[in-house]
Every structure is written in structure tokens, then in C-alpha cells.
Coordinates of C-alpha atoms in Angstrom, one line a residue:
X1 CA 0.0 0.0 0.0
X2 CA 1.1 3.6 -0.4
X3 CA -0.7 6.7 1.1
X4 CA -0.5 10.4 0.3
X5 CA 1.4 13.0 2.4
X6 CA 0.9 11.6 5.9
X7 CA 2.1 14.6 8.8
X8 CA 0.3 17.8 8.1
X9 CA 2.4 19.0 11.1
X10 CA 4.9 18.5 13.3
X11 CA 3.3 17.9 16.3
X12 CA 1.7 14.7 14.5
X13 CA 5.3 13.2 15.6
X14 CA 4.3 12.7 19.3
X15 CA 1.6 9.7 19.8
X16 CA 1.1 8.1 23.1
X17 CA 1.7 5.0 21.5
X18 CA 5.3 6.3 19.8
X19 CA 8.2 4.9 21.8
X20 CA 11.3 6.5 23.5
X21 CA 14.4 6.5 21.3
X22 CA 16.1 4.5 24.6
X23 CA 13.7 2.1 24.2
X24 CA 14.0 2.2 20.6
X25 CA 17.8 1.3 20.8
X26 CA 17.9 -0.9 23.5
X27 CA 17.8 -4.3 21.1
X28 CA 20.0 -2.4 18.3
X29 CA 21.9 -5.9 19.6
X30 CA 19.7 -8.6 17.7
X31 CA 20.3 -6.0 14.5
X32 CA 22.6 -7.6 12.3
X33 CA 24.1 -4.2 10.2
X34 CA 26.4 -5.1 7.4
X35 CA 27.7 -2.3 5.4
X36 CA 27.9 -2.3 1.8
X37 CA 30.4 -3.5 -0.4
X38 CA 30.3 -0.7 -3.1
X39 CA 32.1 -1.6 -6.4
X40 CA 32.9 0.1 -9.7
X41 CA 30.2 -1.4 -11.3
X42 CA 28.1 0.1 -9.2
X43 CA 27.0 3.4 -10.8
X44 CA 23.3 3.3 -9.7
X45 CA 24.1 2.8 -5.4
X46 CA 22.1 5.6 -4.1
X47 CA 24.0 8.1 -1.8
X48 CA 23.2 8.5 1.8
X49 CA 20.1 10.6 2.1
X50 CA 20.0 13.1 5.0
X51 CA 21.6 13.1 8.8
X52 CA 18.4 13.8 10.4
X53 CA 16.1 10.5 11.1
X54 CA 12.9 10.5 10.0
X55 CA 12.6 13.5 7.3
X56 CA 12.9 11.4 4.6
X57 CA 10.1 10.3 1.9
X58 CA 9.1 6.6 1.7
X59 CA 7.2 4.8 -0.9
X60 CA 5.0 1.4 0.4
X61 CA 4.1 -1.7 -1.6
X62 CA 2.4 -4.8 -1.0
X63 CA 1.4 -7.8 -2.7
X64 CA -0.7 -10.7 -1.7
X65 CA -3.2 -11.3 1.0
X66 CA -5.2 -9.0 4.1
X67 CA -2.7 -10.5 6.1
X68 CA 0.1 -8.7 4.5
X69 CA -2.3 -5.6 3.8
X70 CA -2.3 -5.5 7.8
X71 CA 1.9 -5.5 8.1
X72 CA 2.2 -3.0 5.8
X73 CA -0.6 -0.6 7.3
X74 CA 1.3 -1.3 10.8
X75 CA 4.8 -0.4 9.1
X76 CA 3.4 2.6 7.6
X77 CA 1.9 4.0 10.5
X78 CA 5.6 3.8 12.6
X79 CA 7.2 5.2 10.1
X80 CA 4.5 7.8 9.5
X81 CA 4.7 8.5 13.3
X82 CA 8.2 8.7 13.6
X83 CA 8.2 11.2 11.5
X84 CA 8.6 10.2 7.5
X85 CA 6.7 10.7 4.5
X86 CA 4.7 8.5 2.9
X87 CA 3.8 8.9 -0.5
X88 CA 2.3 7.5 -3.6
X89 CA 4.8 8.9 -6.2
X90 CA 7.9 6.5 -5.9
X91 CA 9.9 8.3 -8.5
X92 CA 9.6 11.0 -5.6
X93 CA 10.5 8.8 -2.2
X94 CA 14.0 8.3 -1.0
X95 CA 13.2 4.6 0.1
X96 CA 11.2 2.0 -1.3
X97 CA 9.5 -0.3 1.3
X98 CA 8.0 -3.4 -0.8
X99 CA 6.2 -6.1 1.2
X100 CA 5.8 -9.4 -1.2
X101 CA 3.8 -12.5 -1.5
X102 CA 5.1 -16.1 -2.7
X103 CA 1.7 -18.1 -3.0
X104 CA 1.9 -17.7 -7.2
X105 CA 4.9 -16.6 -9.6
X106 CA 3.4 -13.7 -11.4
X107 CA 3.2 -11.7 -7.9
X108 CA 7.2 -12.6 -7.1
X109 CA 7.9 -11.5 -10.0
X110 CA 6.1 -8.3 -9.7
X111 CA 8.1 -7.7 -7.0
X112 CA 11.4 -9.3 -8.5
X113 CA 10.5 -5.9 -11.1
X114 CA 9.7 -3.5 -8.5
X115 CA 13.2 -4.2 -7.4
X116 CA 14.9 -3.9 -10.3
X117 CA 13.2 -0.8 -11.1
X118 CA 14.2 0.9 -7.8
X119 CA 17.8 0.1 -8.2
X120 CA 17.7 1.8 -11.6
X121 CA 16.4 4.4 -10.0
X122 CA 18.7 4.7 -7.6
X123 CA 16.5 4.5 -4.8
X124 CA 17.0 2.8 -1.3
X125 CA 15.3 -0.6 -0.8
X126 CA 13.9 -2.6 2.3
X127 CA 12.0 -6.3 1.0
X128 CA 9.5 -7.7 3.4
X129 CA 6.8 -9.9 3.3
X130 CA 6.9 -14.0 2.5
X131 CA 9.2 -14.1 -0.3
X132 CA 12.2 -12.8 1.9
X133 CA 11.4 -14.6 5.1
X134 CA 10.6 -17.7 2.5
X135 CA 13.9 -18.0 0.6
X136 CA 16.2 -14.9 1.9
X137 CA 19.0 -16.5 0.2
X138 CA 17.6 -16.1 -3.4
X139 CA 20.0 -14.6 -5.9
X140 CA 17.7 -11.4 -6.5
X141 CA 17.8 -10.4 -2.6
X142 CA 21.5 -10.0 -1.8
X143 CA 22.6 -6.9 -1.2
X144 CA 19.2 -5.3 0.3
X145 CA 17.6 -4.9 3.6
X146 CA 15.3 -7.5 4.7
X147 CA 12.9 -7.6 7.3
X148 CA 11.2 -10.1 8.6
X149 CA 7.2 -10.9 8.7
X150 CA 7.4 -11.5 12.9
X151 CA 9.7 -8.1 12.9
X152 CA 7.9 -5.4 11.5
X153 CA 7.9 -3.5 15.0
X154 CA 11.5 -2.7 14.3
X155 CA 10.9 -1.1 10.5
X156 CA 11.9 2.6 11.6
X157 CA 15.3 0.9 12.9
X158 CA 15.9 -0.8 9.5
X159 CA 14.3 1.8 7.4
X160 CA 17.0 4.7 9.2
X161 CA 20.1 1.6 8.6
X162 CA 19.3 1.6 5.1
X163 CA 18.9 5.1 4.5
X164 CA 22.9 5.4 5.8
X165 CA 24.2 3.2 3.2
X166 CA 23.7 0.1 5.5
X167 CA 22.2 -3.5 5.0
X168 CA 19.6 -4.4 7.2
X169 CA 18.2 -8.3 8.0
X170 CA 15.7 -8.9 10.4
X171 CA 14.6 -12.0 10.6
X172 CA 13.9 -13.7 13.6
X173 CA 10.7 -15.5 15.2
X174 CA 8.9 -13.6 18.1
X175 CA 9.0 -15.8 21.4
X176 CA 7.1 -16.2 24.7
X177 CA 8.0 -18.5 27.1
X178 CA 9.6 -20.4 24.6
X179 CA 6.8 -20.3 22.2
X180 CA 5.9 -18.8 19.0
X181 CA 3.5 -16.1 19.3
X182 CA 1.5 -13.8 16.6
X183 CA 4.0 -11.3 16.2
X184 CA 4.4 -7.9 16.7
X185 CA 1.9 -6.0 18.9
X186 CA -1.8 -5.6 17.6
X187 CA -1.7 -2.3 19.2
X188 CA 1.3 -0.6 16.8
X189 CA -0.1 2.6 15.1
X190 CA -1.1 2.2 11.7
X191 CA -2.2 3.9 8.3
X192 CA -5.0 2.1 7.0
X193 CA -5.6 1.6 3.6
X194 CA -9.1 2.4 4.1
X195 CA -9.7 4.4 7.0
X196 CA -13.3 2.6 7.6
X197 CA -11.6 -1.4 7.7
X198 CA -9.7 -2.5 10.3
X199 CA -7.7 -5.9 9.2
X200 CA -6.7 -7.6 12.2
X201 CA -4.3 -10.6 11.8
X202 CA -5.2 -13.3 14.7
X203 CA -2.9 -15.6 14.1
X204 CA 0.0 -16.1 11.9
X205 CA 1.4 -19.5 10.1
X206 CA -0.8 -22.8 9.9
X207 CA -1.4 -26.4 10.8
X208 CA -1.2 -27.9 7.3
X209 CA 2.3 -29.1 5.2
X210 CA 0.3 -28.6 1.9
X211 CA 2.6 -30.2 -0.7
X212 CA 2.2 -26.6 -3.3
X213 CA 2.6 -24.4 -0.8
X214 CA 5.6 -21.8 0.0
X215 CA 3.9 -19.5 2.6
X216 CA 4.2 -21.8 5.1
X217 CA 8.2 -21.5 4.6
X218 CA 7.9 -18.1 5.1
X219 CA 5.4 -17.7 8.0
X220 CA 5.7 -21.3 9.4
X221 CA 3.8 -22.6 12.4
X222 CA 1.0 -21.7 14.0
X223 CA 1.3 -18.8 16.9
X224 CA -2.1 -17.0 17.8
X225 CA -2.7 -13.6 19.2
X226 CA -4.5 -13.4 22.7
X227 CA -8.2 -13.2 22.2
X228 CA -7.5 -9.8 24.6
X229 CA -5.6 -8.4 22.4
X230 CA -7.2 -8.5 19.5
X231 CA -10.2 -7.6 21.5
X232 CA -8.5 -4.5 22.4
X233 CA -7.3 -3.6 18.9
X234 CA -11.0 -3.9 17.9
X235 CA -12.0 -1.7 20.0
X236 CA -9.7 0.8 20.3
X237 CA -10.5 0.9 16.1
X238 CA -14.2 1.0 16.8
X239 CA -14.6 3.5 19.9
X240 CA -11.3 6.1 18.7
X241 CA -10.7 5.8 15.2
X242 CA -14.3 6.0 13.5
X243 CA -13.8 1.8 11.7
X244 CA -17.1 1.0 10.4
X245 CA -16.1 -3.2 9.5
X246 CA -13.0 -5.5 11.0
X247 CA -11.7 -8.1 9.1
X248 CA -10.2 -11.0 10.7
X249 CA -7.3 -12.5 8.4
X250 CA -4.6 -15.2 8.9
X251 CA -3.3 -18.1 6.7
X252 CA -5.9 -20.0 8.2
X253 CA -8.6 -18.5 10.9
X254 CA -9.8 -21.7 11.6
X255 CA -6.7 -23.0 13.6
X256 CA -6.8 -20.1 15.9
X257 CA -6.0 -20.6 19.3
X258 CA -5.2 -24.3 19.2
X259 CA -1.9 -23.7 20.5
X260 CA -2.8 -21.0 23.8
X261 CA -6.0 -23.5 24.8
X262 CA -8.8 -21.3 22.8
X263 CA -10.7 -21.3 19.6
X264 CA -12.2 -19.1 17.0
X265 CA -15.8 -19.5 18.1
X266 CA -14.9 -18.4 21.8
X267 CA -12.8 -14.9 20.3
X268 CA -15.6 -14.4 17.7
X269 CA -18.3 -14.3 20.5
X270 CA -15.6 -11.4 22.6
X271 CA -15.5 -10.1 19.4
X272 CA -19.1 -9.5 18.9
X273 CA -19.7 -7.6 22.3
X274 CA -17.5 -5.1 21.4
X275 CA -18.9 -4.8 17.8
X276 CA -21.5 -1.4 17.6
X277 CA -24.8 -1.5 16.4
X278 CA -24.5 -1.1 12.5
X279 CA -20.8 -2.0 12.1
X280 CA -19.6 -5.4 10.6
X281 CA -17.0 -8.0 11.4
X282 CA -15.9 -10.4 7.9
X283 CA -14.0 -13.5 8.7
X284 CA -11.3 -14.5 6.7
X285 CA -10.1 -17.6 4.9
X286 CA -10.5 -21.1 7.2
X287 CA -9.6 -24.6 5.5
X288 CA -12.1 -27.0 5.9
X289 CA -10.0 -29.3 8.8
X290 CA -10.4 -26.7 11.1
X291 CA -13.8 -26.0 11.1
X292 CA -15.3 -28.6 11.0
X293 CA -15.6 -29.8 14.7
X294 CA -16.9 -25.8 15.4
X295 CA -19.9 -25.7 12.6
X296 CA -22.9 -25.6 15.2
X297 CA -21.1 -22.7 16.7
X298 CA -19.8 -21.0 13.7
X299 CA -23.8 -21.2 12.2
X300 CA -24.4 -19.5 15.3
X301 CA -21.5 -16.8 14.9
X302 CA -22.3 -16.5 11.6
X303 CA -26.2 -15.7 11.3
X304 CA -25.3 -12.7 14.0
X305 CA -26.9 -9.2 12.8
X306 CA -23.1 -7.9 13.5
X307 CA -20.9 -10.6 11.6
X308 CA -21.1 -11.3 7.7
X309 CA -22.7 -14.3 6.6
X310 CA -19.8 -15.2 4.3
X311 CA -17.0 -17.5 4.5
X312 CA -13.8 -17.6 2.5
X313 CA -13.0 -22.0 2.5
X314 CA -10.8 -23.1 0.2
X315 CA -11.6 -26.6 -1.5
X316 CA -8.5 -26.6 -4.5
X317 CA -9.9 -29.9 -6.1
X318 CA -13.2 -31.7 -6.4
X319 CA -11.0 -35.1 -6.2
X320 CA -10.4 -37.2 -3.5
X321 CA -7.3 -38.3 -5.1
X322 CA -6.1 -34.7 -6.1
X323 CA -6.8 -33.8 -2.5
X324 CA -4.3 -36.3 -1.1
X325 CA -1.4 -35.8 -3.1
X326 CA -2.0 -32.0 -2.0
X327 CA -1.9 -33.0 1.8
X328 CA -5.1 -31.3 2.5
X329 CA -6.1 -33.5 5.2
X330 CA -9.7 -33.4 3.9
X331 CA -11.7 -35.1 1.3
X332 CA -14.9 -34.0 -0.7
X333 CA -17.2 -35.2 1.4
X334 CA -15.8 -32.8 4.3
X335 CA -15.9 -29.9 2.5
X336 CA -19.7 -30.3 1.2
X337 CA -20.5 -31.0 4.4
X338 CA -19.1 -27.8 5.5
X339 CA -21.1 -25.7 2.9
X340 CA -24.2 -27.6 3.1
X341 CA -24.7 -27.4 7.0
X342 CA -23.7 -23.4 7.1
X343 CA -26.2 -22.6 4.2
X344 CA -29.0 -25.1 5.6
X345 CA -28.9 -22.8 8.5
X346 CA -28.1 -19.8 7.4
X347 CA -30.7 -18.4 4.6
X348 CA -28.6 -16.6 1.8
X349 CA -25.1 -17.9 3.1
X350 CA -22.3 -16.9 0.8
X351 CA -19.0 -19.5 0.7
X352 CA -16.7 -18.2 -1.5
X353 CA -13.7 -21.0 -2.5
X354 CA -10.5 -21.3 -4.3
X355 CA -9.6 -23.8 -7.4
X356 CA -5.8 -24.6 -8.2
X357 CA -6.3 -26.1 -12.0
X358 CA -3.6 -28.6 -13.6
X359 CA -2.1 -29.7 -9.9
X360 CA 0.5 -31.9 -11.5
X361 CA -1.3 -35.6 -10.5
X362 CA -4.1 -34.1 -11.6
X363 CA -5.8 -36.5 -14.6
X364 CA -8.5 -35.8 -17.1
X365 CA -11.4 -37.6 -14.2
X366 CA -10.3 -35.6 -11.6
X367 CA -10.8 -32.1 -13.2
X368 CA -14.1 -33.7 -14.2
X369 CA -14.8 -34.2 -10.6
X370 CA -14.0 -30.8 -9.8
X371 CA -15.6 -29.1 -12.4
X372 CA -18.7 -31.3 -11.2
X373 CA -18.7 -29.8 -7.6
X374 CA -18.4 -26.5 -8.7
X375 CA -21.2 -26.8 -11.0
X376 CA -23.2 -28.2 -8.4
X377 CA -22.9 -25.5 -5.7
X378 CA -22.2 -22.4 -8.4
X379 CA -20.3 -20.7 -5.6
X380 CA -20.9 -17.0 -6.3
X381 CA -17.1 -16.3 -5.7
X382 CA -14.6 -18.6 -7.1
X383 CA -10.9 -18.0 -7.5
X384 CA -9.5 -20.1 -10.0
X385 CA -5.6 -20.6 -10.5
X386 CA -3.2 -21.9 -12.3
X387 CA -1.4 -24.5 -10.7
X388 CA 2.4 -22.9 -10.1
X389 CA 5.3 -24.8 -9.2
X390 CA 6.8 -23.1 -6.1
X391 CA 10.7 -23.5 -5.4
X392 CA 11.4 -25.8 -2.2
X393 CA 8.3 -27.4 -2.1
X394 CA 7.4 -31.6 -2.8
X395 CA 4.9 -30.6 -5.7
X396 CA 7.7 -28.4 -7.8
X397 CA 9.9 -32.1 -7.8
X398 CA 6.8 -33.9 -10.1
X399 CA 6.4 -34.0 -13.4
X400 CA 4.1 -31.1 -14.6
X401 CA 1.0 -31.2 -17.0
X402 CA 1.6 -29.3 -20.2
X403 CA 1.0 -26.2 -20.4
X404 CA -1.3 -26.1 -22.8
X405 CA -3.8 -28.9 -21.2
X406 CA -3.7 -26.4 -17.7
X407 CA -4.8 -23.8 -20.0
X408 CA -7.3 -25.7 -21.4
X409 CA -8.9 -27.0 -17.8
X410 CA -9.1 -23.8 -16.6
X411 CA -10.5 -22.2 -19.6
X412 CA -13.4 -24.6 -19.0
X413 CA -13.6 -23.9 -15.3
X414 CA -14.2 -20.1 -16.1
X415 CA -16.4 -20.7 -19.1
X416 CA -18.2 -22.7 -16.8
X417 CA -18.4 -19.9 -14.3
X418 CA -19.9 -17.7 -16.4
X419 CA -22.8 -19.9 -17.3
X420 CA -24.2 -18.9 -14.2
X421 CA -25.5 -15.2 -12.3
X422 CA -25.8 -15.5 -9.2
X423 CA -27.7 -12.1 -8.3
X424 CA -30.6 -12.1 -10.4
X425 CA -33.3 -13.4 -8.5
X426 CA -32.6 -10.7 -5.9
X427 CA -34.0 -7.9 -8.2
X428 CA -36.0 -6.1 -6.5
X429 CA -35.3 -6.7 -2.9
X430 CA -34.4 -4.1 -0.2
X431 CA -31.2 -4.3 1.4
X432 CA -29.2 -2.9 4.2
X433 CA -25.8 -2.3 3.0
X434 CA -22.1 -0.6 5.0
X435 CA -20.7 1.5 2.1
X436 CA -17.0 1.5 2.8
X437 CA -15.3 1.8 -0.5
X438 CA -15.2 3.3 -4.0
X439 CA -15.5 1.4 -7.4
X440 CA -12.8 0.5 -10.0
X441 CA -14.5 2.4 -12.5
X442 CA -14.4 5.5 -9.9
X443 CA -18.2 5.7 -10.8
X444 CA -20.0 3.9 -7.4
X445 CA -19.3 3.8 -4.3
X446 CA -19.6 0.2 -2.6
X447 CA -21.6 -1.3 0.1
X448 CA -21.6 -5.0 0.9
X449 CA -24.8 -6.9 2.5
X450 CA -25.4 -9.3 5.1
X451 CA -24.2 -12.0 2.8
X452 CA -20.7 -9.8 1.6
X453 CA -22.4 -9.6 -1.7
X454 CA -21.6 -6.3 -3.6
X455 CA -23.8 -3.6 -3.9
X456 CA -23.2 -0.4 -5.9
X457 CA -24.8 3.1 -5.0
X458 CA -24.8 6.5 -6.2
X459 CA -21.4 8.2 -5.4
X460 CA -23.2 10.4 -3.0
X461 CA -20.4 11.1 0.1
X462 CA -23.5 11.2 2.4
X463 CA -23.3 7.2 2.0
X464 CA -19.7 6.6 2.7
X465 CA -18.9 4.7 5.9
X466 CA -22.9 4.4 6.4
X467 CA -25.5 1.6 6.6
X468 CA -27.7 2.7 3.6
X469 CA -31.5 1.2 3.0
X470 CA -31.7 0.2 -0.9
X471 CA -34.0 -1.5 -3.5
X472 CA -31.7 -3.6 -5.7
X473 CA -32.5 -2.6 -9.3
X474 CA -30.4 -4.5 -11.1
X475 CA -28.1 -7.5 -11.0
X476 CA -24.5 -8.2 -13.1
X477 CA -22.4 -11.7 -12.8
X478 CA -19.9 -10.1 -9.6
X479 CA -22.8 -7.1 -8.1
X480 CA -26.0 -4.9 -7.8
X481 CA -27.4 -1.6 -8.3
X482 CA -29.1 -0.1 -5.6
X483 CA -31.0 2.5 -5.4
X484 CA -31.2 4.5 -1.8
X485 CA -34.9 3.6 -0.3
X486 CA -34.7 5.7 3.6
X487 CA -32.6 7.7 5.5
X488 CA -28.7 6.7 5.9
X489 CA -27.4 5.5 9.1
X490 CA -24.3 6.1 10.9
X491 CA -22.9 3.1 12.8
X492 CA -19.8 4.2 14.0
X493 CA -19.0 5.6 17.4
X494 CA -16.8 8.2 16.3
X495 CA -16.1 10.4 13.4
X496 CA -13.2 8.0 11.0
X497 CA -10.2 8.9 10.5
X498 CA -8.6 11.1 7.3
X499 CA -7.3 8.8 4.6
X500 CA -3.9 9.0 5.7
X501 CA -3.8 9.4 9.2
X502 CA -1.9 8.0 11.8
X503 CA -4.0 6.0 14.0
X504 CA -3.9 6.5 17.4
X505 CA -2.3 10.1 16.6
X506 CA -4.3 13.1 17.1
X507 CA -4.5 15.7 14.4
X508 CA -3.6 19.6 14.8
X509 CA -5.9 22.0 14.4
X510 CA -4.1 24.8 11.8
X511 CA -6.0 27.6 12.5
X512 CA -5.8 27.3 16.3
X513 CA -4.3 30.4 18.0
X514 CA -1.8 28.3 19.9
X515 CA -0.9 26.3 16.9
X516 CA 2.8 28.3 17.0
X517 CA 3.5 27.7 20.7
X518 CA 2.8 23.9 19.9
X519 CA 5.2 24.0 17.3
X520 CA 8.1 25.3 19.1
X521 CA 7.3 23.0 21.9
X522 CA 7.7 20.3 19.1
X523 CA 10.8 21.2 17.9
X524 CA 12.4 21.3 21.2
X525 CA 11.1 17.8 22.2
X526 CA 12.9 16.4 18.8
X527 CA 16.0 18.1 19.1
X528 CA 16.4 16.7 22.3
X529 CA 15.2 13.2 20.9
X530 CA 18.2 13.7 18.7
X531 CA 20.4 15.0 21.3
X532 CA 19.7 11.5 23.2
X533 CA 20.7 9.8 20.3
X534 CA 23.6 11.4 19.8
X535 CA 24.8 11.0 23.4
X536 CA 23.8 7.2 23.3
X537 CA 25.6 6.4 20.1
X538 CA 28.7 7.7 21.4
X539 CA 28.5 5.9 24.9

């Protein structure tokens, strides 16, 4: 993600939640610095930019899921507090901050671009995200500042390295106790991509050895949040920062809290007390395993007034056979017994699931089995890919389909996709929707139901970040039209934060009278912040 100009003053450096620059330093241990090795060849190595911390312009990237969406909103907001610039123009930034994703090739090799692109431009680089932490050895990453996806607390200390001409990598695993835990704090200021959604990661790694799978090199085990911390973060987003919806995102909701003694039902039902009237938790992604011993409660979770009847599970392959080689740990049978008991008690229920087309064992009868369960339950949402051998993993070591015959399966998956529209018989119907976002086309604004179905409205700014009454007047294969029926409502406790701003930071008012008196004060507090440094660095 990238945001516009962040600090509209310079009093937007102190936050409660910004730490001291003692504390700040006092683990500069576990830092491994190395400088660089600058040869002749080197014509593009970008100079050292600025002596003072902090004033410099930074450019944020990310690729993949919510969960990565998250570490980069959290990594933005410390920089943003600390003092730098974020901004949208990279030709304009000093630093480039780019967060990655392994699950498919096309989006590491975005990246593997983005990075070639900033050393032409002569512009500093930090990498983070699963590719890194995946395979930080790879070829393309030597030479740049890394950190890792359990050490994004610490991005202002490798972000200030880098900036000096150093190389940064962070890349350890967050401990208590002994054991692995979520990561960094839940509670970190952020800048959120969109100030009305607050994506909260609950637990980080997974359960499952999944045979195609790199992410699970790169964020490894299971380690869950505590239910009162994420909690917290909910409600701090609700009751102070104006969030209308959370999302809850992991690699795999479902195995949260299996290794501190809890479960997702019990933190969804905390969750829920703390949700306000008219605001709207979405879960994320859960593999069928994990969920299946919880459906009762989940139906229960899930038909709330406050939670989205929608749920992200993943089935890959409508063969038993398919399903095995893949290491799933679940067979067809599980996974229609997963849709068909949430949508026999839940009226309208949307599941949403993912397809990986040509897996290499894959034969002609088991895409025939797959396309046959799709076509049965004509999921509304279905992500269909490509299967992609991933370095490092057992799948990449088998013989793969050709080309052409993957192309050809999912070509028919797709056409068979679009045989179907799943909206159509709700023509006419009126809806309550939360309008949170704005349309590709720039022409709607966006409101999602009860079931997470889309809705577009009229780009009226009266709607945005309200639940708005509609009469659905017209239905295409991926959304509706409505059309405003009653008054708008406001759900949210508190007015939202500016696009842009800091959470947990308070903004300046510019045309207060003691605006000037602030300022000074300001200045001295960070001249003696650097004074501190100063004084530390040469102790």
C-alpha cells in the first residue's frame, strides 16, 4: 500500500503510542548491520540521504493477502509517526519499502520488477513480506535490507540503517515462554488503507504441510494472538478511530488458538460484544479441517446481525485423489458437508472457495470431478488458478502437465463460471448495505450486504462509511445496483479517521491560535530526541 502525504504538522510526531528513542535502541543488539560492499560497477548505489532520522520520503508496496495488507498498514503507521513521509509517487520517495507475496509466480515476479526498477532508479530498498522470510537467500535479494514478517515492529530501525548506506536483516521469530506467538503488537499505530476497515491478523502460520505451498516457509507454524488483544485492537478501532467493519485474516482462521487453549468461536463471541450496532465484522479464509468440529457454533457466529454471513474456504480440487497428493487433510465429502450445514442454517449464506487447476497428479477424471462440484454449488465467488510450481516445495519435484492442457482445464472452469449469475433473483429486494469503499470504475461507491455480496450506489459522500436502506434494481455476474430507499445511518462511534492518518495520533488544528507555541514546543522535544541519540551512540 502507499498513502499520500501523511504529517500535516509537526506535532503529529508525538503519539502516546510512539516509543522512547532509549527504548527504541535498547535491542540495536539482535540488529545484524552489514555495510555495503560498493564496487565500480556500481553506478546506480544511491547516496546516503539526510543526517536527520525520520525526514525522509518513503514509498510502500504490497502484494498478496489481508494479512500482508495489515503488516504493511502497521509499518506505515511507525514510520508515519516517527516522523517520514509516505507517499504515492515513488519516482519522488528516498526509500522503497516493498512487502511481497510467494503463494503464485506472477506476484514474485512483480516484486522481483519493482526491485529492479528501484535500483535503476537509484533509490534505497527494504523487502519484506513471505518471499524474503521464504527464501532470503535467493540470488535477486543480496545486497538489500530485509525484514522479517514477525519483525515489522522494528521497520523505523531498519528503514533509518538503510537510508545510511547500511544492509539491514531482520529476521527472527517472536517468542514467549519459549513459544511462538503472533507477532508484533496488535496495538502498533497504523495507516490504513481504508480508514473505515480494520484488518486484524489473529494468528500467523498454519497447521497444514500442503505439498504446493511456500507461505508456510515463510510464516511457518502456528502462533495465535490473545483473544485480549485482538479484543482491544477492535476496540480501540471502533470507539477512537471512527472503523465501520473489521476483518479478521490469517493463513488459516480456523486454527486459531489451538496452540494457547482457545478457539475461534470463543474470540468471535468477545469479538461480537464489542462490535457497535450497524458496524460489521468479515472473517477470513479457514480450511475445511479446522472447522469442522466448530460448525454448530460457527452457524451460530455467523447468522449474527453484526458478523457477515460469508466465509472464504478453500476446497482446490473436487478429487479425492487430487486432495491427497496435496496433503489437504480433507476429502470432498468434508468440504460439502461444510457448505451444506452453514447454508441449511443460514438463509442466503455466501462461501466463496479457491480452485488450483492442472495440480501436477491431476488427470482428465479428476478435473471432471472438480468441475462437477463447482457446477453443483455455483459458488458465487470462485478464485480459480493456475497450478504454479513453487521453489522448495514436494509438488515443484513432479512431473508437470503441459501447459497447454492447464490452460485448457481452466479455460473450461471459467467458461463454466460464467454460465451462471448468481444475483438475479434478488432484483427487486431491499437491502441494508455498509458502504465502505469506492469502485474500479471510480463511478460507485460500494456497500456489501449481510451475505458480503456487492452492492453499488450512487457516489453520494452522504453514504460513505454508512448503513444505507436500498432497493436492488439490477443484478450483473460479480454485483448490484441499488437505489437509496430511507434515510442513511451512521454506525460508528466516532467520526473516521482522514485517509492517511496516523492511527492512534491526534491531528492539529491549523488555524488554532496556539498552533505556533505547539510548534516550538515540538521542535524542542525532537532536538532533544536527537540530542539523546547522539549522546547514546557515542557511549
Amino acid at each position: 500500500m502507499a498513502c499520500n502525504e501523511i504529517i500535516d504538522d509537526i506535532e503529529d510526531l508525538i503519539s502516546a503510542q510512539d516509543i522512547t528513542p532509549k527504548e527504541r535502541y535498547s535491542n540495536r543488539k539482535a540488529v545484524k548491520v552489514k555495510a555495503k560492499k560498493r564496487t565500480e560497477n556500481e553506478v546506480n548505489a544511491p547516496p546516503i540521504v539526510g543526517d536527520v532520522p525520520g525526514t525522509q520520503t518513503v514509498y510502500v508496496k504490497t502484494w498478496g493477502c489481508a494479512h500482508n495488507s495489515s503488516d504493511s498498514e502497521y509499518m506505515a503507521g511507525q514510520l508515519a509517526s516517527y516522523g517520514y513521509k509516505l507517499t504515492q509517487e515513488k519516482d519522488q520517495a528516498d526509500l522503497w519499502l516493498l512487502n511481497s507475496c510467494t503463494v503464485k509466480n506472477p506476484a514474485e515476479d512483480h516484486f522481483r520488477n519493482e526491485i529492479e526498477s528501484a535500483k535503476k532508479k537509484g533509490k534505497h530498498v527494504v523487502l519484506a513480506g513471505c518471499v524474503p522470510q521464504g527464501a532470503p537467500k535467493s540470488t535477486f535479494l543480496q545486497g538489500l535490507s530485509i525484514i522479517g514478517v514477525q519483525q515489522i515492529d522494528r521497520v523505523v530501525e531498519v528503514v533509518e540503517e538503510t537510508l545510511k548506506g547500511n544492509t539491514v536483516k531482520l529476521m527472527g521469530t517472536k517468542k514467549a515462554n519459549g513459544k511462538k506467538i503472533g507477532g508484533a503488537s496488535l496495538l502498533l499505530p497504523k495507516v490504513r488503507r481504508n480508514p473505515l476497515i480494520e484488518i486484524i491478523a489473529i494468528n500467523t502460520g498454519c497447521l497444514n504441510q500442503c505439498t504446493y505451498c511456500k507461505t508456510k516457509h515463510a510464516r511457518g507454524d502456528l502462533g495465535s494472538y490473545p483473544p485480549e488483544e485482538i479484543v482491544a485492537r477492535a476496540e480501540q478501532a471502533f470507539t477512537q478511530d471512527g472503523v465501520v467493519e473489521i476483518w479478521l485474516t490469517s493463513e488459516d482462521t480456523g486454527t486459531y488458538g489451538r496452540d494457547i487453549g482457545t478457539s475461534l468461536p470463543d474470540l468471535l463471541w468477545k469479538l461480537v460484544e464489542v462490535i457497535p450496532e450497524g458496524c460489521r465484522l468479515r472473517l477470513g479464509m479457514t480450511n475445511p479441517p479446522y472447522i469442522l468440529e466448530h460448525l454448530e457454533e460457527m452457524a451460530k457466529i455467523l447468522a449474527h446481525p453484526r458478523v457477515y454471513s460469508f466465509l472464504h474456504v478453500p476446497v482446490q480440487s473436487g478429487s479425492d485423489s487430487v486432495l491427497g497428493d496435496m496433503k489437504r487433510e480433507y476429502c470432498r465429502e468434508d468440504f460439502e458437508h461444510v457448505v451444506n450445514f452453514l447454508q441449511d442454517r443460514i438463509e442466503g449464506m455466501t462461501i466463496a472457495t479457491d480452485i488450483i487447476c492442472g495440480f501436477p497428479t491431476e488427470t482428465d477424471k479428476d478435473f471432471e470431478d472438480t468441475m462437477s462440484l463447482c457446477a453443483k454449488y455455483k459458488f458465487p465467488s470462485l478464485f480459480i488458478n493456475q497450478y504454479f510450481p513453487r521453489p522448495g516445495t514436494p509438488a515443484a519435484l513432479l512431473p508437470r502437465i503441459p501447459a497447454n492442457e492447464v490452460k485448457t482445464r481452466t479455460k473450461a472452469l471459467t467458461d463454466l463460471f460464467y454460465t451462471y449469475e448468481p444475483y438475479g433473483h434478488k432484483v427487486g429486494e431491499t437491502q441494508e448495505v455498509l458502504v465502505t469503499e469506492i469502485s474500479h470504475d471510480k463511478k460507485h461507491y460500494v456497500g456489501h450486504n449481510k451475505f458480503y455480496e456487492q452492492v453499488l450506489l450512487p457516489m453520494d459522500k452522504e453514504f460513505m462509511g454508512k448503513l444505507v436502506t436500498v432497493k436492488i434494481v439490477e443484478a450483473t455476474k460479480f454485483s448490484m445496483l441499488g437505489e437509496p430507499v430511507d434515510e442513511v445511518v451512521m454506525p460508528g462511534l466516532v467520526k473516521p479517521l482522514e485517509k492517511g492518518q496516523v492511527s492512534g495520533v491526534q491531528k492539529i488544528d491549523s488555524n488554532n491560535e496556539d498552533t505556533d507555541m505547539r510548534m516550538h514546543y515540538v521542535v524542542i522535544v525532537v532536538l532533544v530526541s536527537i540530542l539523546i541519540r547522539l549522546i547514546w551512540l557515542l557511549l
